Tab-separated table of C-alpha atoms in Angstrom:
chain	number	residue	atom	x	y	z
A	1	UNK	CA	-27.612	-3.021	11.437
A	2	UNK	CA	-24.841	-0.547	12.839
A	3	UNK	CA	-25.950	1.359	16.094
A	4	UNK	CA	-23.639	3.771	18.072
A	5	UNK	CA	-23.798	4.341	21.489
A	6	UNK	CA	-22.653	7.521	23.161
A	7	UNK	CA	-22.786	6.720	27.123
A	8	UNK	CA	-22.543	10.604	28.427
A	9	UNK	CA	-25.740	12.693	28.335
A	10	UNK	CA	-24.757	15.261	29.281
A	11	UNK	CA	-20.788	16.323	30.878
A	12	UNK	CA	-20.164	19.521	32.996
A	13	UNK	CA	-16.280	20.699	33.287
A	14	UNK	CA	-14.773	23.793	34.806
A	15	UNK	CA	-12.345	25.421	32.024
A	16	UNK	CA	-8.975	23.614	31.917
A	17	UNK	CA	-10.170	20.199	32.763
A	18	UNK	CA	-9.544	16.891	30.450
A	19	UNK	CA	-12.398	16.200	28.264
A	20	UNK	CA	-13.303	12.129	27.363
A	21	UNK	CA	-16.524	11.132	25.456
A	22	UNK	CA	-17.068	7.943	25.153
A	23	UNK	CA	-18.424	6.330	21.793
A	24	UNK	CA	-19.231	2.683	21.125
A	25	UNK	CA	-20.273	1.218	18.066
A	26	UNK	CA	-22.006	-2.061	17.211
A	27	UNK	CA	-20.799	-3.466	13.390
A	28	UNK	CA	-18.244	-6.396	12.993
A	29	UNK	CA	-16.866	-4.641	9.798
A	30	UNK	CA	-14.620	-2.323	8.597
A	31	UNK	CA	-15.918	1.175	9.770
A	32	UNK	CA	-15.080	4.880	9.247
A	33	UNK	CA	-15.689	6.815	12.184
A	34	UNK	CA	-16.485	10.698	12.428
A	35	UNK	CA	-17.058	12.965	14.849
A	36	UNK	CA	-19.205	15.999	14.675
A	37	UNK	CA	-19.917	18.764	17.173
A	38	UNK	CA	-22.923	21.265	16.952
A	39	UNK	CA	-22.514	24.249	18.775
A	40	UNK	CA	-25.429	26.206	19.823
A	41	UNK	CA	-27.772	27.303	17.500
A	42	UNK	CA	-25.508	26.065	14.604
A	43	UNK	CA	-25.192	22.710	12.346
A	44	UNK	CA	-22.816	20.045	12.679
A	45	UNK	CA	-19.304	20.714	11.861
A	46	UNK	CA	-16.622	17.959	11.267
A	47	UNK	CA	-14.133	17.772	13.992
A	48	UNK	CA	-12.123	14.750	13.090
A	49	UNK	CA	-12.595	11.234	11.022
A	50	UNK	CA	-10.533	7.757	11.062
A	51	UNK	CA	-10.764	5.673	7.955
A	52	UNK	CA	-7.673	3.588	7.964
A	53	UNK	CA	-4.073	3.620	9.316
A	54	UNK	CA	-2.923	5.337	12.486
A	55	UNK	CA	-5.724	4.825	14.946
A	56	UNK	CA	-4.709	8.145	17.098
A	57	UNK	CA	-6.009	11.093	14.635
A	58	UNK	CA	-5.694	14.602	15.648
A	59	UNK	CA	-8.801	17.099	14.344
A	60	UNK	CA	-9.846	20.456	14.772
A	61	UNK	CA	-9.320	22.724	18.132
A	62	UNK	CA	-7.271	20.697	19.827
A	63	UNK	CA	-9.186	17.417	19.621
A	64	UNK	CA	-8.261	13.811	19.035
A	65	UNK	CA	-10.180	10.358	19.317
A	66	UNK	CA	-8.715	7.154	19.432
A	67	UNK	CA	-9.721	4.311	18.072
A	68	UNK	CA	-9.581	0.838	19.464
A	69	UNK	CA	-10.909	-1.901	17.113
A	70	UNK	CA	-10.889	-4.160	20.150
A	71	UNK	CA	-13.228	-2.226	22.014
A	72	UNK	CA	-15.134	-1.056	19.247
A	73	UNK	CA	-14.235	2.146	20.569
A	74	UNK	CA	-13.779	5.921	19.110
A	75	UNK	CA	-13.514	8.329	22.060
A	76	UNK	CA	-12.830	11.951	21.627
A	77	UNK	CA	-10.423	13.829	23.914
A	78	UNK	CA	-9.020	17.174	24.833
A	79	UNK	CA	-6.321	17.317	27.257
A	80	UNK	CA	-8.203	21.611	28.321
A	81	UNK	CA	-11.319	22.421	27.409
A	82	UNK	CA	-12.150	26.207	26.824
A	83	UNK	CA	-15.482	27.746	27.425
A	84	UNK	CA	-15.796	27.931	23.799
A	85	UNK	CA	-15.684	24.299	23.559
A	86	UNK	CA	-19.423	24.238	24.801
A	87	UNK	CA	-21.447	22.428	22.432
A	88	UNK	CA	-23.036	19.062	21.581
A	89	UNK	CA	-20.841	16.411	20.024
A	90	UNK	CA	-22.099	13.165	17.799
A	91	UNK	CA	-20.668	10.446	17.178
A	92	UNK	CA	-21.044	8.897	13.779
A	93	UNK	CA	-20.146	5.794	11.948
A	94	UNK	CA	-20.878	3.966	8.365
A	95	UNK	CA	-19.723	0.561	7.046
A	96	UNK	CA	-16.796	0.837	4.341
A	97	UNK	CA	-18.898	-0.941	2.170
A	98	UNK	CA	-21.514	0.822	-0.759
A	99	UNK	CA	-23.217	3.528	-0.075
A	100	UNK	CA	-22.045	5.817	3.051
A	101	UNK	CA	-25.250	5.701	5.106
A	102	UNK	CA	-23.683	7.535	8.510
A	103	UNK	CA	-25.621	6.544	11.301
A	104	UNK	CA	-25.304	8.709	14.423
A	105	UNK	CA	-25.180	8.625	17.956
A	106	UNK	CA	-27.418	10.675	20.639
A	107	UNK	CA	-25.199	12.803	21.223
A	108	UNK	CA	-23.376	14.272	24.638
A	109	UNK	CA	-23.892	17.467	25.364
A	110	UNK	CA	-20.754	19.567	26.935
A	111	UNK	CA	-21.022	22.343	29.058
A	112	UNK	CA	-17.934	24.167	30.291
A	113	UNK	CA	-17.767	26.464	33.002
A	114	UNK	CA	-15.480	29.657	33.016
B	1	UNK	CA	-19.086	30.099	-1.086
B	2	UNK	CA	-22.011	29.269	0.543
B	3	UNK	CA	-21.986	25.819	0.994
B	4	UNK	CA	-25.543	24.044	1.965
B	5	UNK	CA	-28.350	26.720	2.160
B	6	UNK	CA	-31.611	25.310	4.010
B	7	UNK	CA	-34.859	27.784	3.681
B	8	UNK	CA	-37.045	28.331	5.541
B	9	UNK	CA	-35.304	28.612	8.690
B	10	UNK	CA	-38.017	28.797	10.542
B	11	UNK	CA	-41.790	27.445	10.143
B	12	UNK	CA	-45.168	26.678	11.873
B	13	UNK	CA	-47.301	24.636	9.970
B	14	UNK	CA	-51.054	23.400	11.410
B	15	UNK	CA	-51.860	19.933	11.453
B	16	UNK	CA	-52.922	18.750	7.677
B	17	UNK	CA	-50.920	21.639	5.868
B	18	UNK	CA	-48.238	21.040	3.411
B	19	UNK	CA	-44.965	22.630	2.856
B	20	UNK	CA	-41.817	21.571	1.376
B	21	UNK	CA	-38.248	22.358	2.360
B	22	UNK	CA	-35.087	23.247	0.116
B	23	UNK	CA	-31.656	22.556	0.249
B	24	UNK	CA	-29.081	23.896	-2.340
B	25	UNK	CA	-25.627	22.966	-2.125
B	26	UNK	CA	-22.804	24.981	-4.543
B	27	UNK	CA	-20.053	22.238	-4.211
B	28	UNK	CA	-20.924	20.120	-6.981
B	29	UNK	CA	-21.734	16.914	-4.214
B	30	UNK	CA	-22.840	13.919	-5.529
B	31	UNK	CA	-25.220	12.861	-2.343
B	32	UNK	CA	-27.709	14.355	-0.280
B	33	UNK	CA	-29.451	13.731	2.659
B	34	UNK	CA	-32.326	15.260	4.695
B	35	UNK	CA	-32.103	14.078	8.443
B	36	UNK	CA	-33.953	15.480	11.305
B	37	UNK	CA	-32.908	15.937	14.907
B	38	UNK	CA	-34.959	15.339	17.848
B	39	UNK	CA	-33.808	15.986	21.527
B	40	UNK	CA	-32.222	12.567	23.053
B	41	UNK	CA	-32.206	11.015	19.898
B	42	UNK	CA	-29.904	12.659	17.305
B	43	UNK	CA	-30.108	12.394	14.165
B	44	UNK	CA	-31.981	9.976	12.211
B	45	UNK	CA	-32.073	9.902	8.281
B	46	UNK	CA	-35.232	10.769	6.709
B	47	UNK	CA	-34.429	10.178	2.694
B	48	UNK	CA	-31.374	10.339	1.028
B	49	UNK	CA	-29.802	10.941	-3.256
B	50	UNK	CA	-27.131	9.482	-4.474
B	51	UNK	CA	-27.499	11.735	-7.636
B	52	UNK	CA	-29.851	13.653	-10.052
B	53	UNK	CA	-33.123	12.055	-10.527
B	54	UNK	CA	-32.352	9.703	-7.965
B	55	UNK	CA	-33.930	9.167	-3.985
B	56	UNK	CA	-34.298	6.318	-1.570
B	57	UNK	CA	-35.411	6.076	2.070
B	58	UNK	CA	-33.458	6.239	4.930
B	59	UNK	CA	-34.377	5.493	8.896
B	60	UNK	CA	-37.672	7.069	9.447
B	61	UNK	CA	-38.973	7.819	6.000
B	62	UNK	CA	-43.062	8.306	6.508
B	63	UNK	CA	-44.685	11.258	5.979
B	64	UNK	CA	-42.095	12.746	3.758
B	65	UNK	CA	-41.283	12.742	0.211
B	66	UNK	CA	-38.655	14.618	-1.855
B	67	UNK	CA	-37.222	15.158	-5.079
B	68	UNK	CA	-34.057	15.986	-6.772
B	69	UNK	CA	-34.800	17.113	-9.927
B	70	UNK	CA	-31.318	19.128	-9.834
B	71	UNK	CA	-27.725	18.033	-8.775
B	72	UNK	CA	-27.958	20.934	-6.489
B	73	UNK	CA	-31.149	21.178	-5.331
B	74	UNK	CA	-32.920	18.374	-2.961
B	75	UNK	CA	-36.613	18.831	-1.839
B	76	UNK	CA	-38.161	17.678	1.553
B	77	UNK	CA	-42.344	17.879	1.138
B	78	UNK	CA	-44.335	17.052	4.091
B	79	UNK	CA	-47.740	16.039	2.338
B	80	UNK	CA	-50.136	16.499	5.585
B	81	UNK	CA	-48.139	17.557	8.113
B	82	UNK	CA	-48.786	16.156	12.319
B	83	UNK	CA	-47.311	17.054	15.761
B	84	UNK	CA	-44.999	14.405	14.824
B	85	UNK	CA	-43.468	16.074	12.827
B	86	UNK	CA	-42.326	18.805	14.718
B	87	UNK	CA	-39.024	18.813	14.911
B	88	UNK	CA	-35.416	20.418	13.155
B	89	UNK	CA	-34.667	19.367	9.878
B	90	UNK	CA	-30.790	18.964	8.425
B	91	UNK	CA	-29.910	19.071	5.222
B	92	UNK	CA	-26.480	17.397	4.467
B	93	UNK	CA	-24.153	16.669	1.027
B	94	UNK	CA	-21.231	14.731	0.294
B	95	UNK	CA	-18.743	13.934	-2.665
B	96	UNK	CA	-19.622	10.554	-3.872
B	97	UNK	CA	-17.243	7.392	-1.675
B	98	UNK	CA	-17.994	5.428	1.735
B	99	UNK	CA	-15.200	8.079	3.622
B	100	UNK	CA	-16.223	11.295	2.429
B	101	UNK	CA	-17.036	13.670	5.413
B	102	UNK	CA	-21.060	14.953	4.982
B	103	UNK	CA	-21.319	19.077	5.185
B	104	UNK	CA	-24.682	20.075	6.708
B	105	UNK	CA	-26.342	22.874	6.321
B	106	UNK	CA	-27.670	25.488	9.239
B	107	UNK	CA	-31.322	23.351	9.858
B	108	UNK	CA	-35.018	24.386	9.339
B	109	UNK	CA	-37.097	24.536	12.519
B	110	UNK	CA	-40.507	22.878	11.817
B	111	UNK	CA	-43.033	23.310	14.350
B	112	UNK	CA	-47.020	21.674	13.760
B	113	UNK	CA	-49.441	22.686	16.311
């Protein structure tokens, strides 16, 4: 069974700072990975997905995740966070076999400080 | 274009009441999903459609049925509700394919006392 790990809780940075969340999944097949983020009081938007190819993608706002097959890695980055960018983030993954059943991490929550 | 609509957006239920929760998407998607989302845990998929007529059980699957008796409609009935239970509930859709992003919908919050 796939699992996904998100190590970060919960991250506090002052405005301008470099964002990393870390996200570490558990399958030995091919994957597509996803990242959501949920900001307060609102549901889950898509910020960026990897299915095949490059394995730097760019999404939404500013954000990109890398992914490392090696690791079995997909962390998200920002090089500044805004004080908008306060939210909760998921990462999300689902074999690229049959049916898409996305399985989901905890979550990290991000707050940023103006 | 309204995307996925979830009502209620907000209930309390007492322990042993019923209710059931809709979902309507407008984008013509082929899946559906009802997930819910507890603190420190995420989100863990309750049942899930693949298409009309069709359900099947995802993660934590007890104490909940549904129905989809319409492509755009996809019912989530708590029989005899529990403290459990209490929780916020996501409805999500998709287009039909193993890399098609999932659009949610704004969440119900379900509280049993």
């Amino acid at each position: 069974a796939q699992s996904v790990s998100q190590h970060n809780h919960h991250v506090i940075l002052s405005e301008a700072a470099s964002l990393e969340l870390g996200c570490n999944y558990s399958y030995g097949g091919t994957v597509n990975l996803f990242w959501y983020v949920q900001y307060p009081g609102q549901h889950l938007q898509l910020l960026l997905k990897y299915f095949s190819g490059d394995p730097l993608v760019k999404g939404i706002k500013g954000f990109e995740a890398e992914f490392i097959k090696s690791k079995f890695s997909f962390n998200l980055r920002k090089p500044s966070v805004q004080w908008s960018d306060t939210a909760e983030y998921f990462c999300a993954v689902n074999a690229n076999t049959g049916f898409q059943k996305l399985v989901f991490g905890t979550g990290t929550r991000l707050l940023v400080s103006p | 274009n309204a995307g996925v609509t979830q009502t209620p957006k907000f209930r309390v239920l007492k322990t042993g009441q019923s209710m059931t929760l809709l979902c309507a998407q407008d984008m013509n998607h082929e899946y559906m999903y009802w997930y819910r989302q507890d603190p420190g845990m995420g989100l863990r998929l309750i049942h899930y459609s693949v298409g009309e007529g069709t359900t099947a059980k995802g993660e934590v699957p007890d104490g909940y049925n549904v129905s989809r008796l319409k492509k755009q409609n996809f019912l989530l009935g708590l029989e005899s509700a529990a403290p459990s239970q209490t929780s916020v509930y996501f409805c999500a859709s998709s287009y039909e394919g193993v890399n098609q992003p999932q659009h949610f919908g704004d969440g119900t919050r379900l509280s049993i006392l």
